[in-house]
Tab-separated table of C-alpha atoms in Angstrom:
chain	number	residue	atom	x	y	z
A	1	UNK	CA	-107.896	-154.652	21.056
A	2	UNK	CA	-108.749	-158.053	19.643
A	3	UNK	CA	-109.211	-158.830	15.975
A	4	UNK	CA	-113.027	-158.792	16.214
A	5	UNK	CA	-113.310	-155.249	17.472
A	6	UNK	CA	-112.964	-152.772	14.692
A	7	UNK	CA	-113.620	-149.092	14.680
A	8	UNK	CA	-116.423	-147.322	12.923
A	9	UNK	CA	-118.173	-149.633	10.429
A	10	UNK	CA	-117.575	-147.495	7.341
A	11	UNK	CA	-118.442	-150.384	5.002
A	12	UNK	CA	-121.917	-150.545	6.535
A	13	UNK	CA	-122.448	-146.828	5.980
A	14	UNK	CA	-121.194	-147.018	2.397
A	15	UNK	CA	-123.385	-150.068	1.726
A	16	UNK	CA	-126.400	-148.315	3.221
A	17	UNK	CA	-125.938	-145.233	1.050
A	18	UNK	CA	-125.327	-147.334	-2.057
A	19	UNK	CA	-128.539	-149.259	-1.371
A	20	UNK	CA	-130.382	-146.014	-0.743
A	21	UNK	CA	-129.164	-144.560	-4.056
A	22	UNK	CA	-130.238	-147.707	-5.919
A	23	UNK	CA	-133.676	-147.643	-4.275
A	24	UNK	CA	-134.193	-143.971	-5.061
A	25	UNK	CA	-132.971	-144.574	-8.614
A	26	UNK	CA	-135.513	-147.352	-9.054
A	27	UNK	CA	-138.279	-145.136	-7.668
A	28	UNK	CA	-137.284	-142.298	-9.982
A	29	UNK	CA	-137.240	-144.580	-13.018
A	30	UNK	CA	-140.647	-145.985	-12.075
A	31	UNK	CA	-142.280	-142.611	-11.457
A	32	UNK	CA	-140.520	-140.092	-13.701
A	33	UNK	CA	-139.340	-141.921	-16.802
A	34	UNK	CA	-141.171	-142.210	-20.074
A	35	UNK	CA	-139.922	-145.753	-20.679
A	36	UNK	CA	-142.294	-148.616	-21.366
A	37	UNK	CA	-143.566	-150.671	-18.460
A	38	UNK	CA	-141.503	-153.650	-19.592
A	39	UNK	CA	-138.294	-151.576	-19.711
A	40	UNK	CA	-139.009	-150.116	-16.274
A	41	UNK	CA	-139.544	-153.588	-14.816
A	42	UNK	CA	-136.273	-154.857	-16.327
A	43	UNK	CA	-134.410	-151.826	-15.017
A	44	UNK	CA	-135.838	-152.170	-11.508
A	45	UNK	CA	-135.093	-155.917	-11.513
A	46	UNK	CA	-131.505	-155.242	-12.543
A	47	UNK	CA	-131.089	-152.667	-9.784
A	48	UNK	CA	-132.551	-155.167	-7.290
A	49	UNK	CA	-129.950	-157.772	-8.249
A	50	UNK	CA	-127.151	-155.217	-7.880
A	51	UNK	CA	-128.535	-154.147	-4.507
A	52	UNK	CA	-128.720	-157.758	-3.313
A	53	UNK	CA	-125.078	-158.264	-4.273
A	54	UNK	CA	-124.076	-155.084	-2.443
A	55	UNK	CA	-125.918	-156.196	0.669
A	56	UNK	CA	-124.335	-159.647	0.568
A	57	UNK	CA	-120.903	-158.093	0.243
A	58	UNK	CA	-121.252	-155.153	2.646
A	59	UNK	CA	-123.646	-156.409	5.332
A	60	UNK	CA	-123.425	-160.196	5.284
A	61	UNK	CA	-119.623	-160.180	4.996
A	62	UNK	CA	-119.712	-162.812	2.277
A	63	UNK	CA	-116.125	-161.972	1.378
A	64	UNK	CA	-114.971	-162.949	4.855
A	65	UNK	CA	-114.841	-166.369	6.390
A	66	UNK	CA	-112.884	-169.526	6.051
A	67	UNK	CA	-114.039	-171.425	3.006
A	68	UNK	CA	-114.782	-169.294	-0.068
A	69	UNK	CA	-115.920	-172.296	-2.122
A	70	UNK	CA	-118.626	-173.176	0.400
A	71	UNK	CA	-119.772	-169.535	0.507
A	72	UNK	CA	-120.016	-169.418	-3.285
A	73	UNK	CA	-121.915	-172.722	-3.433
A	74	UNK	CA	-124.352	-171.466	-0.791
A	75	UNK	CA	-124.940	-168.241	-2.746
A	76	UNK	CA	-125.502	-170.123	-6.006
A	77	UNK	CA	-127.889	-172.541	-4.320
A	78	UNK	CA	-129.818	-169.668	-2.733
A	79	UNK	CA	-130.055	-167.880	-6.085
A	80	UNK	CA	-131.265	-171.111	-7.715
A	81	UNK	CA	-133.950	-171.535	-5.065
A	82	UNK	CA	-135.073	-167.931	-5.474
A	83	UNK	CA	-135.365	-168.341	-9.255
A	84	UNK	CA	-137.297	-171.616	-8.890
A	85	UNK	CA	-139.702	-170.111	-6.344
A	86	UNK	CA	-140.338	-166.936	-8.337
A	87	UNK	CA	-140.600	-168.667	-11.733
A	88	UNK	CA	-142.783	-171.433	-10.292
A	89	UNK	CA	-145.080	-168.931	-8.626
A	90	UNK	CA	-145.461	-166.934	-11.831
A	91	UNK	CA	-146.074	-170.119	-13.801
A	92	UNK	CA	-148.749	-171.349	-11.389
A	93	UNK	CA	-150.472	-167.967	-11.186
A	94	UNK	CA	-150.573	-167.467	-14.960
A	95	UNK	CA	-151.576	-170.984	-15.966
A	96	UNK	CA	-154.272	-171.372	-13.317
A	97	UNK	CA	-156.607	-168.910	-14.999
A	98	UNK	CA	-156.828	-170.873	-18.234
A	99	UNK	CA	-158.543	-173.893	-16.657
């Protein structure tokens, strides 16, 4: 057996179930809680960030590979781009109605 062939991918199964629990938790909070809309949105956003980290770790194998510094820089750059795109889109959509 070579080093690339492993047995059953238990980390994938664990990651899948963790993501499933987070998704169901977000759905439950959105549908069954008596929290304010703002609190629900913050809670769901927080769970989404945790789920993204789990998927990077479990499915994308971000902890593996040769150069950890390059992996971390790529993740930070991707997060920066996501924040710029989302914040810019919200800014454009909210300020466009005032003109």
